[in-house]
PDB file of C-alpha atoms in Angstrom:
ATOM      1  CA  MET Z 515      -8.675 -21.380 -18.721  1.00  0.00           C
ATOM      2  CA  SER Z 516     -10.004 -19.133 -15.945  1.00  0.00           C
ATOM      3  CA  VAL Z 517      -9.328 -19.230 -12.228  1.00  0.00           C
ATOM      4  CA  LYS Z 518     -12.054 -18.899  -9.609  1.00  0.00           C
ATOM      5  CA  VAL Z 519     -11.764 -15.821  -7.399  1.00  0.00           C
ATOM      6  CA  TYR Z 520     -13.817 -14.968  -4.322  1.00  0.00           C
ATOM      7  CA  ILE Z 521     -13.695 -11.573  -2.613  1.00  0.00           C
ATOM      8  CA  ASP Z 522     -14.683 -11.821   1.051  1.00  0.00           C
ATOM      9  CA  GLY Z 523     -15.786  -8.263   1.739  1.00  0.00           C
ATOM     10  CA  GLN Z 524     -16.733  -7.484  -1.836  1.00  0.00           C
ATOM     11  CA  GLU Z 525     -19.015  -4.572  -0.872  1.00  0.00           C
ATOM     12  CA  GLY Z 526     -16.255  -2.538   0.814  1.00  0.00           C
ATOM     13  CA  THR Z 527     -14.149   0.105  -0.915  1.00  0.00           C
ATOM     14  CA  THR Z 528     -11.154  -2.199  -1.497  1.00  0.00           C
ATOM     15  CA  GLY Z 529     -13.310  -5.099  -2.697  1.00  0.00           C
ATOM     16  CA  LEU Z 530     -15.218  -2.917  -5.140  1.00  0.00           C
ATOM     17  CA  LYS Z 531     -11.990  -1.494  -6.548  1.00  0.00           C
ATOM     18  CA  ILE Z 532     -10.590  -5.017  -7.021  1.00  0.00           C
ATOM     19  CA  LEU Z 533     -13.750  -5.929  -8.955  1.00  0.00           C
ATOM     20  CA  GLU Z 534     -13.256  -2.858 -11.157  1.00  0.00           C
ATOM     21  CA  ARG Z 535      -9.789  -4.082 -12.075  1.00  0.00           C
ATOM     22  CA  PHE Z 536     -11.189  -7.459 -13.142  1.00  0.00           C
ATOM     23  CA  GLU Z 537     -13.569  -5.935 -15.684  1.00  0.00           C
ATOM     24  CA  GLY Z 538     -12.903  -7.334 -19.149  1.00  0.00           C
ATOM     25  CA  ARG Z 539     -10.672 -10.171 -17.909  1.00  0.00           C
ATOM     26  CA  SER Z 540     -11.607 -13.549 -19.380  1.00  0.00           C
ATOM     27  CA  ASP Z 541      -9.155 -15.407 -17.136  1.00  0.00           C
ATOM     28  CA  ILE Z 542     -11.079 -14.589 -13.938  1.00  0.00           C
ATOM     29  CA  GLU Z 543     -14.361 -16.170 -12.785  1.00  0.00           C
ATOM     30  CA  ILE Z 544     -15.804 -14.204  -9.858  1.00  0.00           C
ATOM     31  CA  LEU Z 545     -17.617 -16.172  -7.160  1.00  0.00           C
ATOM     32  CA  LYS Z 546     -20.192 -13.847  -5.604  1.00  0.00           C
ATOM     33  CA  ILE Z 547     -22.014 -14.180  -2.320  1.00  0.00           C
ATOM     34  CA  SER Z 548     -25.672 -13.211  -2.071  1.00  0.00           C
ATOM     35  CA  GLU Z 549     -26.467 -10.107  -0.022  1.00  0.00           C
ATOM     36  CA  GLU Z 550     -28.495 -12.034   2.569  1.00  0.00           C
ATOM     37  CA  LYS Z 551     -25.621 -14.455   3.211  1.00  0.00           C
ATOM     38  CA  ARG Z 552     -22.814 -11.895   3.172  1.00  0.00           C
ATOM     39  CA  LYS Z 553     -22.032 -12.492   6.879  1.00  0.00           C
ATOM     40  CA  ASP Z 554     -22.967 -16.186   6.980  1.00  0.00           C
ATOM     41  CA  PRO Z 555     -19.807 -18.094   8.071  1.00  0.00           C
ATOM     42  CA  ALA Z 556     -20.908 -21.326   6.393  1.00  0.00           C
ATOM     43  CA  GLU Z 557     -21.532 -19.647   3.037  1.00  0.00           C
ATOM     44  CA  ARG Z 558     -18.313 -17.673   3.227  1.00  0.00           C
ATOM     45  CA  ALA Z 559     -16.416 -20.894   4.023  1.00  0.00           C
ATOM     46  CA  ARG Z 560     -18.053 -22.655   1.079  1.00  0.00           C
ATOM     47  CA  LEU Z 561     -17.044 -19.940  -1.368  1.00  0.00           C
ATOM     48  CA  ILE Z 562     -13.507 -19.661   0.007  1.00  0.00           C
ATOM     49  CA  ASN Z 563     -12.972 -23.393  -0.432  1.00  0.00           C
ATOM     50  CA  SER Z 564     -14.558 -23.316  -3.895  1.00  0.00           C
ATOM     51  CA  SER Z 565     -12.089 -20.687  -5.054  1.00  0.00           C
ATOM     52  CA  ASP Z 566      -8.565 -20.862  -6.393  1.00  0.00           C
ATOM     53  CA  TYR Z 567      -7.808 -17.425  -4.928  1.00  0.00           C
ATOM     54  CA  THR Z 568      -9.630 -15.551  -2.166  1.00  0.00           C
ATOM     55  CA  PHE Z 569      -9.175 -11.866  -1.380  1.00  0.00           C
ATOM     56  CA  LEU Z 570      -9.860 -10.815   2.203  1.00  0.00           C
ATOM     57  CA  CYS Z 571     -11.139  -7.227   2.348  1.00  0.00           C
ATOM     58  CA  LEU Z 572     -12.264  -7.373   5.950  1.00  0.00           C
ATOM     59  CA  PRO Z 573     -11.619  -6.081   9.468  1.00  0.00           C
ATOM     60  CA  ASP Z 574      -8.711  -7.894  11.119  1.00  0.00           C
ATOM     61  CA  ASP Z 575     -10.723 -10.318  13.273  1.00  0.00           C
ATOM     62  CA  ALA Z 576     -12.931 -11.291  10.339  1.00  0.00           C
ATOM     63  CA  ALA Z 577      -9.843 -11.826   8.157  1.00  0.00           C
ATOM     64  CA  ARG Z 578      -8.310 -14.179  10.746  1.00  0.00           C
ATOM     65  CA  GLU Z 579     -11.629 -16.021  10.972  1.00  0.00           C
ATOM     66  CA  ALA Z 580     -11.757 -16.376   7.184  1.00  0.00           C
ATOM     67  CA  VAL Z 581      -8.297 -17.977   7.100  1.00  0.00           C
ATOM     68  CA  SER Z 582      -9.506 -20.526   9.653  1.00  0.00           C
ATOM     69  CA  PHE Z 583     -12.270 -21.549   7.206  1.00  0.00           C
ATOM     70  CA  VAL Z 584      -9.750 -22.871   4.663  1.00  0.00           C
ATOM     71  CA  GLU Z 585      -9.992 -26.635   4.242  1.00  0.00           C
ATOM     72  CA  ASN Z 586      -8.770 -26.876   0.671  1.00  0.00           C
ATOM     73  CA  GLY Z 587      -4.974 -26.662   0.756  1.00  0.00           C
ATOM     74  CA  HIS Z 588      -4.912 -25.299  -2.780  1.00  0.00           C
ATOM     75  CA  VAL Z 589      -6.792 -22.082  -1.917  1.00  0.00           C
ATOM     76  CA  ARG Z 590      -4.413 -19.133  -2.108  1.00  0.00           C
ATOM     77  CA  ILE Z 591      -5.264 -16.190   0.159  1.00  0.00           C
ATOM     78  CA  ILE Z 592      -4.525 -12.516  -0.543  1.00  0.00           C
ATOM     79  CA  ASP Z 593      -5.274 -10.545   2.631  1.00  0.00           C
ATOM     80  CA  ALA Z 594      -5.880  -6.795   2.316  1.00  0.00           C
ATOM     81  CA  SER Z 595      -6.410  -6.315   6.068  1.00  0.00           C
ATOM     82  CA  THR Z 596      -3.794  -5.469   8.701  1.00  0.00           C
ATOM     83  CA  ALA Z 597      -4.052  -8.930  10.262  1.00  0.00           C
ATOM     84  CA  HIS Z 598      -1.092 -10.728   8.641  1.00  0.00           C
ATOM     85  CA  ARG Z 599       1.268  -7.991   7.424  1.00  0.00           C
ATOM     86  CA  THR Z 600       3.963  -8.652  10.009  1.00  0.00           C
ATOM     87  CA  ASN Z 601       3.522 -12.427  10.044  1.00  0.00           C
ATOM     88  CA  PRO Z 602       6.770 -13.962   8.682  1.00  0.00           C
ATOM     89  CA  ASP Z 603       4.826 -16.961   7.389  1.00  0.00           C
ATOM     90  CA  TRP Z 604       3.007 -14.677   4.960  1.00  0.00           C
ATOM     91  CA  ALA Z 605       4.577 -13.137   1.872  1.00  0.00           C
ATOM     92  CA  TYR Z 606       4.587  -9.345   1.998  1.00  0.00           C
ATOM     93  CA  GLY Z 607       2.849  -8.120  -1.138  1.00  0.00           C
ATOM     94  CA  PHE Z 608       5.334  -5.515  -2.360  1.00  0.00           C
ATOM     95  CA  PRO Z 609       7.279  -7.289  -5.137  1.00  0.00           C
ATOM     96  CA  GLU Z 610       9.442  -4.299  -6.055  1.00  0.00           C
ATOM     97  CA  LEU Z 611      11.176  -4.218  -2.674  1.00  0.00           C
ATOM     98  CA  SER Z 612      13.495  -7.105  -3.578  1.00  0.00           C
ATOM     99  CA  PRO Z 613      13.739 -10.254  -5.715  1.00  0.00           C
ATOM    100  CA  GLU Z 614      13.181 -12.233  -2.508  1.00  0.00           C
ATOM    101  CA  HIS Z 615       9.862 -10.467  -1.879  1.00  0.00           C
ATOM    102  CA  ARG Z 616       8.754 -11.145  -5.454  1.00  0.00           C
ATOM    103  CA  GLU Z 617       9.676 -14.834  -5.309  1.00  0.00           C
ATOM    104  CA  LYS Z 618       7.884 -15.358  -2.004  1.00  0.00           C
ATOM    105  CA  ILE Z 619       4.738 -13.788  -3.458  1.00  0.00           C
ATOM    106  CA  ARG Z 620       4.984 -16.017  -6.524  1.00  0.00           C
ATOM    107  CA  THR Z 621       5.289 -19.252  -4.563  1.00  0.00           C
ATOM    108  CA  SER Z 622       3.267 -18.572  -1.414  1.00  0.00           C
ATOM    109  CA  ASN Z 623      -0.332 -19.530  -0.670  1.00  0.00           C
ATOM    110  CA  ARG Z 624      -0.582 -16.635   1.796  1.00  0.00           C
ATOM    111  CA  VAL Z 625       0.111 -13.033   0.774  1.00  0.00           C
ATOM    112  CA  ALA Z 626      -0.500  -9.913   2.891  1.00  0.00           C
ATOM    113  CA  VAL Z 627      -1.182  -6.760   0.887  1.00  0.00           C
ATOM    114  CA  PRO Z 628       0.699  -3.742   2.334  1.00  0.00           C
ATOM    115  CA  GLY Z 629      -1.149  -0.847   3.925  1.00  0.00           C
ATOM    116  CA  CYS Z 630      -1.376   2.326   1.871  1.00  0.00           C
ATOM    117  CA  TYR Z 631       0.786   4.476   4.157  1.00  0.00           C
ATOM    118  CA  ALA Z 632       3.162   1.565   4.708  1.00  0.00           C
ATOM    119  CA  SER Z 633       3.555   1.142   0.939  1.00  0.00           C
ATOM    120  CA  GLY Z 634       4.734   4.717   0.509  1.00  0.00           C
ATOM    121  CA  PHE Z 635       6.938   4.503   3.597  1.00  0.00           C
ATOM    122  CA  ALA Z 636       8.528   1.162   2.677  1.00  0.00           C
ATOM    123  CA  SER Z 637       9.181   2.297  -0.886  1.00  0.00           C
ATOM    124  CA  ILE Z 638      11.385   5.062   0.539  1.00  0.00           C
ATOM    125  CA  VAL Z 639      12.900   3.625   3.718  1.00  0.00           C
ATOM    126  CA  TYR Z 640      13.472  -0.038   2.798  1.00  0.00           C
ATOM    127  CA  PRO Z 641      16.051   0.900   0.102  1.00  0.00           C
ATOM    128  CA  LEU Z 642      17.702   3.418   2.442  1.00  0.00           C
ATOM    129  CA  VAL Z 643      18.379   0.670   4.997  1.00  0.00           C
ATOM    130  CA  LYS Z 644      19.038  -2.052   2.421  1.00  0.00           C
ATOM    131  CA  HIS Z 645      21.763  -0.015   0.677  1.00  0.00           C
ATOM    132  CA  GLY Z 646      23.336   1.376   3.840  1.00  0.00           C
ATOM    133  CA  ILE Z 647      22.291   5.000   3.373  1.00  0.00           C
ATOM    134  CA  ILE Z 648      20.870   5.025   6.902  1.00  0.00           C
ATOM    135  CA  PRO Z 649      21.546   2.565   9.738  1.00  0.00           C
ATOM    136  CA  ALA Z 650      18.717   0.435  11.080  1.00  0.00           C
ATOM    137  CA  ASP Z 651      18.621   2.483  14.305  1.00  0.00           C
ATOM    138  CA  PHE Z 652      18.309   5.833  12.502  1.00  0.00           C
ATOM    139  CA  PRO Z 653      15.572   8.095  13.999  1.00  0.00           C
ATOM    140  CA  VAL Z 654      13.058   8.135  11.145  1.00  0.00           C
ATOM    141  CA  PHE Z 655      10.165  10.584  10.897  1.00  0.00           C
ATOM    142  CA  ALA Z 656       7.447  10.463   8.244  1.00  0.00           C
ATOM    143  CA  TYR Z 657       4.394  12.512   7.469  1.00  0.00           C
ATOM    144  CA  ALA Z 658       1.677  11.970   4.886  1.00  0.00           C
ATOM    145  CA  THR Z 659      -1.345  13.527   3.214  1.00  0.00           C
ATOM    146  CA  SER Z 660      -4.172  11.260   2.099  1.00  0.00           C
ATOM    147  CA  GLY Z 661      -7.590  11.478   0.513  1.00  0.00           C
ATOM    148  CA  TYR Z 662     -10.599  10.568   2.624  1.00  0.00           C
ATOM    149  CA  SER Z 663     -11.448   7.360   0.726  1.00  0.00           C
ATOM    150  CA  GLY Z 664      -9.060   5.424   2.965  1.00  0.00           C
ATOM    151  CA  ALA Z 665     -11.033   6.379   6.068  1.00  0.00           C
ATOM    152  CA  GLY Z 666     -13.893   3.959   5.359  1.00  0.00           C
ATOM    153  CA  LYS Z 667     -17.527   4.168   4.300  1.00  0.00           C
ATOM    154  CA  LYS Z 668     -18.748   6.188   7.280  1.00  0.00           C
ATOM    155  CA  ALA Z 669     -16.111   8.877   6.846  1.00  0.00           C
ATOM    156  CA  ILE Z 670     -16.679   8.980   3.087  1.00  0.00           C
ATOM    157  CA  ALA Z 671     -20.373   9.598   3.732  1.00  0.00           C
ATOM    158  CA  VAL Z 672     -19.541  12.517   6.059  1.00  0.00           C
ATOM    159  CA  TYR Z 673     -17.090  14.076   3.602  1.00  0.00           C
ATOM    160  CA  GLU Z 674     -19.554  13.779   0.728  1.00  0.00           C
ATOM    161  CA  GLY Z 675     -22.675  14.625   2.735  1.00  0.00           C
ATOM    162  CA  ASP Z 676     -24.636  17.854   2.824  1.00  0.00           C
ATOM    163  CA  GLU Z 677     -23.797  18.453   6.486  1.00  0.00           C
ATOM    164  CA  LYS Z 678     -20.017  18.099   6.334  1.00  0.00           C
ATOM    165  CA  PRO Z 679     -18.487  19.710   9.463  1.00  0.00           C
ATOM    166  CA  TYR Z 680     -16.478  22.867   8.859  1.00  0.00           C
ATOM    167  CA  GLU Z 681     -13.279  21.213  10.117  1.00  0.00           C
ATOM    168  CA  TYR Z 682     -13.493  18.567   7.400  1.00  0.00           C
ATOM    169  CA  GLY Z 683     -12.587  21.218   4.816  1.00  0.00           C
ATOM    170  CA  SER Z 684      -9.092  21.394   6.319  1.00  0.00           C
ATOM    171  CA  PRO Z 685      -6.326  18.777   6.414  1.00  0.00           C
ATOM    172  CA  ARG Z 686      -6.784  16.978   9.742  1.00  0.00           C
ATOM    173  CA  GLN Z 687      -3.864  15.400  11.594  1.00  0.00           C
ATOM    174  CA  TYR Z 688      -4.634  12.183  13.419  1.00  0.00           C
ATOM    175  CA  ALA Z 689      -2.941   9.226  15.149  1.00  0.00           C
ATOM    176  CA  LEU Z 690      -1.338  11.882  17.338  1.00  0.00           C
ATOM    177  CA  SER Z 691      -0.627   9.345  20.100  1.00  0.00           C
ATOM    178  CA  GLN Z 692       1.914   7.650  17.780  1.00  0.00           C
ATOM    179  CA  GLN Z 693      -0.147   4.446  17.816  1.00  0.00           C
ATOM    180  CA  HIS Z 694      -1.170   4.294  14.144  1.00  0.00           C
ATOM    181  CA  LYS Z 695      -1.996   0.729  13.105  1.00  0.00           C
ATOM    182  CA  HIS Z 696       0.534   0.790  10.259  1.00  0.00           C
ATOM    183  CA  LEU Z 697       3.515   1.545  12.522  1.00  0.00           C
ATOM    184  CA  PRO Z 698       4.469  -2.084  13.344  1.00  0.00           C
ATOM    185  CA  GLU Z 699       4.337  -2.902   9.643  1.00  0.00           C
ATOM    186  CA  MET Z 700       6.347   0.166   8.680  1.00  0.00           C
ATOM    187  CA  GLN Z 701       9.060  -0.698  11.194  1.00  0.00           C
ATOM    188  CA  ALA Z 702       9.243  -4.406  10.394  1.00  0.00           C
ATOM    189  CA  VAL Z 703       9.233  -4.148   6.606  1.00  0.00           C
ATOM    190  CA  ALA Z 704      11.738  -1.299   6.456  1.00  0.00           C
ATOM    191  CA  GLY Z 705      14.085  -3.170   8.826  1.00  0.00           C
ATOM    192  CA  LEU Z 706      14.175  -0.448  11.481  1.00  0.00           C
ATOM    193  CA  THR Z 707      15.300  -1.109  15.039  1.00  0.00           C
ATOM    194  CA  TYR Z 708      12.835   1.432  16.446  1.00  0.00           C
ATOM    195  CA  LYS Z 709       9.367   2.526  15.428  1.00  0.00           C
ATOM    196  CA  PRO Z 710       9.357   5.612  13.212  1.00  0.00           C
ATOM    197  CA  MET Z 711       7.391   8.698  14.193  1.00  0.00           C
ATOM    198  CA  PHE Z 712       4.468   9.132  11.845  1.00  0.00           C
ATOM    199  CA  ASN Z 713       2.189  12.119  11.253  1.00  0.00           C
ATOM    200  CA  PRO Z 714      -0.689  11.315   8.853  1.00  0.00           C
ATOM    201  CA  MET Z 715      -3.241  13.857   7.622  1.00  0.00           C
ATOM    202  CA  VAL Z 716      -6.594  13.143   6.009  1.00  0.00           C
ATOM    203  CA  CYS Z 717      -7.658  15.823   3.533  1.00  0.00           C
ATOM    204  CA  ASP Z 718     -10.761  16.919   1.647  1.00  0.00           C
ATOM    205  CA  TYR Z 719     -10.219  15.099  -1.652  1.00  0.00           C
ATOM    206  CA  PHE Z 720     -11.228  11.560  -2.584  1.00  0.00           C
ATOM    207  CA  SER Z 721      -8.060   9.546  -3.190  1.00  0.00           C
ATOM    208  CA  GLY Z 722      -4.312   9.739  -3.619  1.00  0.00           C
ATOM    209  CA  MET Z 723      -1.509  10.267  -1.117  1.00  0.00           C
ATOM    210  CA  VAL Z 724       2.050  11.418  -0.611  1.00  0.00           C
ATOM    211  CA  VAL Z 725       4.260   9.901   2.095  1.00  0.00           C
ATOM    212  CA  SER Z 726       7.309  12.032   2.940  1.00  0.00           C
ATOM    213  CA  VAL Z 727      10.493  11.271   4.881  1.00  0.00           C
ATOM    214  CA  PRO Z 728      12.981  14.094   5.645  1.00  0.00           C
ATOM    215  CA  ILE Z 729      16.654  13.258   6.153  1.00  0.00           C
ATOM    216  CA  GLN Z 730      19.281  15.472   7.820  1.00  0.00           C
ATOM    217  CA  THR Z 731      22.499  14.352   6.132  1.00  0.00           C
ATOM    218  CA  ARG Z 732      24.804  15.755   8.843  1.00  0.00           C
ATOM    219  CA  MET Z 733      23.906  12.583  10.768  1.00  0.00           C
ATOM    220  CA  LEU Z 734      25.072  10.336   7.935  1.00  0.00           C
ATOM    221  CA  GLY Z 735      28.381  11.492   6.487  1.00  0.00           C
ATOM    222  CA  GLU Z 736      29.566  13.407   3.448  1.00  0.00           C
ATOM    223  CA  SER Z 737      28.871  10.639   0.930  1.00  0.00           C
ATOM    224  CA  VAL Z 738      25.108  10.962   1.386  1.00  0.00           C
ATOM    225  CA  THR Z 739      24.057  13.562  -1.155  1.00  0.00           C
ATOM    226  CA  ALA Z 740      20.762  14.139  -2.953  1.00  0.00           C
ATOM    227  CA  ALA Z 741      22.302  12.903  -6.203  1.00  0.00           C
ATOM    228  CA  ALA Z 742      23.679   9.751  -4.555  1.00  0.00           C
ATOM    229  CA  VAL Z 743      20.333   8.940  -2.963  1.00  0.00           C
ATOM    230  CA  HIS Z 744      18.512   9.516  -6.255  1.00  0.00           C
ATOM    231  CA  GLU Z 745      20.956   7.248  -8.070  1.00  0.00           C
ATOM    232  CA  MET Z 746      20.385   4.564  -5.436  1.00  0.00           C
ATOM    233  CA  TYR Z 747      16.605   4.659  -5.975  1.00  0.00           C
ATOM    234  CA  ALA Z 748      17.043   4.575  -9.758  1.00  0.00           C
ATOM    235  CA  ARG Z 749      19.145   1.404  -9.446  1.00  0.00           C
ATOM    236  CA  HIS Z 750      16.874  -0.195  -6.865  1.00  0.00           C
ATOM    237  CA  TYR Z 751      13.699   0.250  -8.923  1.00  0.00           C
ATOM    238  CA  GLU Z 752      15.255  -0.242 -12.357  1.00  0.00           C
ATOM    239  CA  GLY Z 753      12.823  -2.194 -14.529  1.00  0.00           C
ATOM    240  CA  ALA Z 754       9.922  -1.888 -12.068  1.00  0.00           C
ATOM    241  CA  ALA Z 755       6.715  -1.721 -14.091  1.00  0.00           C
ATOM    242  CA  MET Z 756       4.644   0.065 -11.447  1.00  0.00           C
ATOM    243  CA  ILE Z 757       7.235   2.363  -9.801  1.00  0.00           C
ATOM    244  CA  GLU Z 758       8.827   5.393 -11.437  1.00  0.00           C
ATOM    245  CA  VAL Z 759      11.753   7.262  -9.915  1.00  0.00           C
ATOM    246  CA  MET Z 760      11.189  10.843 -11.030  1.00  0.00           C
ATOM    247  CA  PRO Z 761      14.062  12.995 -12.351  1.00  0.00           C
ATOM    248  CA  LEU Z 762      16.109  14.966  -9.849  1.00  0.00           C
ATOM    249  CA  MET Z 763      14.980  18.594 -10.096  1.00  0.00           C
ATOM    250  CA  PRO Z 764      17.415  21.533 -10.115  1.00  0.00           C
ATOM    251  CA  ALA Z 765      17.088  23.854  -7.108  1.00  0.00           C
ATOM    252  CA  ASP Z 766      15.405  26.631  -9.118  1.00  0.00           C
ATOM    253  CA  GLU Z 767      12.794  24.244 -10.481  1.00  0.00           C
ATOM    254  CA  GLN Z 768      12.035  22.925  -7.004  1.00  0.00           C
ATOM    255  CA  LYS Z 769      11.299  26.461  -5.771  1.00  0.00           C
ATOM    256  CA  SER Z 770       8.268  26.795  -8.042  1.00  0.00           C
ATOM    257  CA  PHE Z 771       7.094  23.165  -7.891  1.00  0.00           C
ATOM    258  CA  PHE Z 772       4.049  21.985  -5.940  1.00  0.00           C
ATOM    259  CA  LEU Z 773       3.701  18.265  -5.171  1.00  0.00           C
ATOM    260  CA  ALA Z 774      -0.004  17.426  -5.331  1.00  0.00           C
ATOM    261  CA  SER Z 775      -1.264  14.351  -3.518  1.00  0.00           C
ATOM    262  CA  ASN Z 776      -4.105  13.407  -5.872  1.00  0.00           C
ATOM    263  CA  THR Z 777      -2.213  13.254  -9.185  1.00  0.00           C
ATOM    264  CA  LEU Z 778      -2.234   9.430  -9.320  1.00  0.00           C
ATOM    265  CA  SER Z 779      -5.854   9.035  -8.188  1.00  0.00           C
ATOM    266  CA  GLY Z 780      -7.379   6.061 -10.000  1.00  0.00           C
ATOM    267  CA  GLN Z 781      -3.984   4.728 -11.103  1.00  0.00           C
ATOM    268  CA  ASN Z 782      -1.935   1.743  -9.940  1.00  0.00           C
ATOM    269  CA  LYS Z 783       1.589   3.113 -10.085  1.00  0.00           C
ATOM    270  CA  MET Z 784       3.858   4.900  -7.630  1.00  0.00           C
ATOM    271  CA  GLN Z 785       6.319   7.765  -8.066  1.00  0.00           C
ATOM    272  CA  ILE Z 786       9.463   8.380  -6.003  1.00  0.00           C
ATOM    273  CA  PHE Z 787      10.841  11.922  -5.643  1.00  0.00           C
ATOM    274  CA  VAL Z 788      14.100  13.240  -4.185  1.00  0.00           C
ATOM    275  CA  PHE Z 789      13.913  16.916  -3.207  1.00  0.00           C
ATOM    276  CA  GLY Z 790      16.017  19.303  -1.144  1.00  0.00           C
ATOM    277  CA  ASN Z 791      19.792  19.595  -1.154  1.00  0.00           C
ATOM    278  CA  ASP Z 792      22.896  17.865   0.175  1.00  0.00           C
ATOM    279  CA  GLU Z 793      22.242  19.049   3.743  1.00  0.00           C
ATOM    280  CA  GLN Z 794      18.501  18.341   3.923  1.00  0.00           C
ATOM    281  CA  ILE Z 795      16.946  15.740   1.661  1.00  0.00           C
ATOM    282  CA  LEU Z 796      13.187  15.283   1.372  1.00  0.00           C
ATOM    283  CA  LEU Z 797      12.065  11.896   0.043  1.00  0.00           C
ATOM    284  CA  CYS Z 798       8.488  11.536  -1.213  1.00  0.00           C
ATOM    285  CA  SER Z 799       6.413   8.642  -2.480  1.00  0.00           C
ATOM    286  CA  ARG Z 800       3.207   9.434  -4.374  1.00  0.00           C
ATOM    287  CA  LEU Z 801       0.516   6.814  -5.008  1.00  0.00           C
ATOM    288  CA  ASP Z 802      -3.209   6.213  -4.962  1.00  0.00           C
ATOM    289  CA  ASN Z 803      -4.222   4.801  -1.590  1.00  0.00           C
ATOM    290  CA  LEU Z 804      -6.863   2.710  -3.415  1.00  0.00           C
ATOM    291  CA  GLY Z 805      -4.485   1.680  -6.214  1.00  0.00           C
ATOM    292  CA  LYS Z 806      -0.870   0.760  -5.453  1.00  0.00           C
ATOM    293  CA  GLY Z 807      -1.864   1.292  -1.803  1.00  0.00           C
ATOM    294  CA  ALA Z 808      -4.658  -1.300  -1.794  1.00  0.00           C
ATOM    295  CA  SER Z 809      -6.655  -2.846  -4.647  1.00  0.00           C
ATOM    296  CA  GLY Z 810      -4.092  -2.364  -7.398  1.00  0.00           C
ATOM    297  CA  ALA Z 811      -1.397  -3.938  -5.221  1.00  0.00           C
ATOM    298  CA  ALA Z 812      -3.707  -6.878  -4.441  1.00  0.00           C
ATOM    299  CA  VAL Z 813      -4.364  -7.536  -8.132  1.00  0.00           C
ATOM    300  CA  GLN Z 814      -0.650  -7.170  -8.932  1.00  0.00           C
ATOM    301  CA  CYS Z 815       0.074  -9.891  -6.358  1.00  0.00           C
ATOM    302  CA  LEU Z 816      -2.609 -12.132  -7.856  1.00  0.00           C
ATOM    303  CA  ASN Z 817      -1.065 -11.737 -11.311  1.00  0.00           C
ATOM    304  CA  ILE Z 818       2.366 -12.718  -9.982  1.00  0.00           C
ATOM    305  CA  MET Z 819       0.875 -15.719  -8.190  1.00  0.00           C
ATOM    306  CA  MET Z 820      -0.863 -16.756 -11.438  1.00  0.00           C
ATOM    307  CA  GLY Z 821       2.424 -16.496 -13.340  1.00  0.00           C
ATOM    308  CA  ILE Z 822       1.159 -13.862 -15.795  1.00  0.00           C
ATOM    309  CA  ASP Z 823       2.208 -10.289 -16.607  1.00  0.00           C
ATOM    310  CA  GLU Z 824       1.949  -8.469 -13.280  1.00  0.00           C
ATOM    311  CA  THR Z 825       0.398  -5.408 -14.943  1.00  0.00           C
ATOM    312  CA  THR Z 826      -2.606  -7.324 -16.329  1.00  0.00           C
ATOM    313  CA  GLY Z 827      -5.742  -5.276 -15.703  1.00  0.00           C
ATOM    314  CA  LEU Z 828      -3.690  -2.472 -14.153  1.00  0.00           C
ATOM    315  CA  VAL Z 829      -2.386  -0.364 -17.060  1.00  0.00           C
TER     316      VAL Z 829
END
């Protein structure tokens, strides 16, 4: 028996990638909106209420509007916008963070898919706070490199166009005012008292990202070593189907190693790395911003809500 799924915003990058992950699935019936009615509120409302599950791949205001259309109490919403990520009434769509997160996703009718940067950040910092490696008021700094696919259709067109500006060939730092839209989510989900500093960079490749968090252990005590932190991550993510804690590299191996940001492009998993030494630890999370950072995470949440193998259509 199939379930009816509607994607509100099916022509955007996230919506198209969700559709890709449904290819070959006999348990999904896609409800599609005609091109001429794509922005018609009445038609969108009709399809939302005709569905069992609706994905919102929309700007924030449009996502909030779409939720207001729901009349059928059985419609389950999976929102891939920023609009509901810090709303405590919504399940946060990162099941690997804790059994409580997974159970809330399974039972909720409202699930907010994490942002791509926030996914990498939370995968690193949530366990650090949860297991007492850092206190909630620790001054956290993060930086990240990302492919341009997360910048939206207009930016993609510039990057792939014949008249790409010279500067676009270089990594470009942005959100320099420390007002990035993911910051409230990153703080709330990780359980931090204060907003982290965040330095994202968009780069000249299509998709994939690495989010990095450096830790100075002199602020934390002698028990915080690279090996101890690595062991903590291994325990925390033990059995996780979509997250792999990579082996701890010897110092000599680290010297010659380059961490590429596009290695997981097109995939739905995430990798956690612990680099550095006992004085300075560098924690890195590698993922595809369109996979585990967006569409793959959305489909994983749907699978959990349906009560089936969470990796269906993803591996």
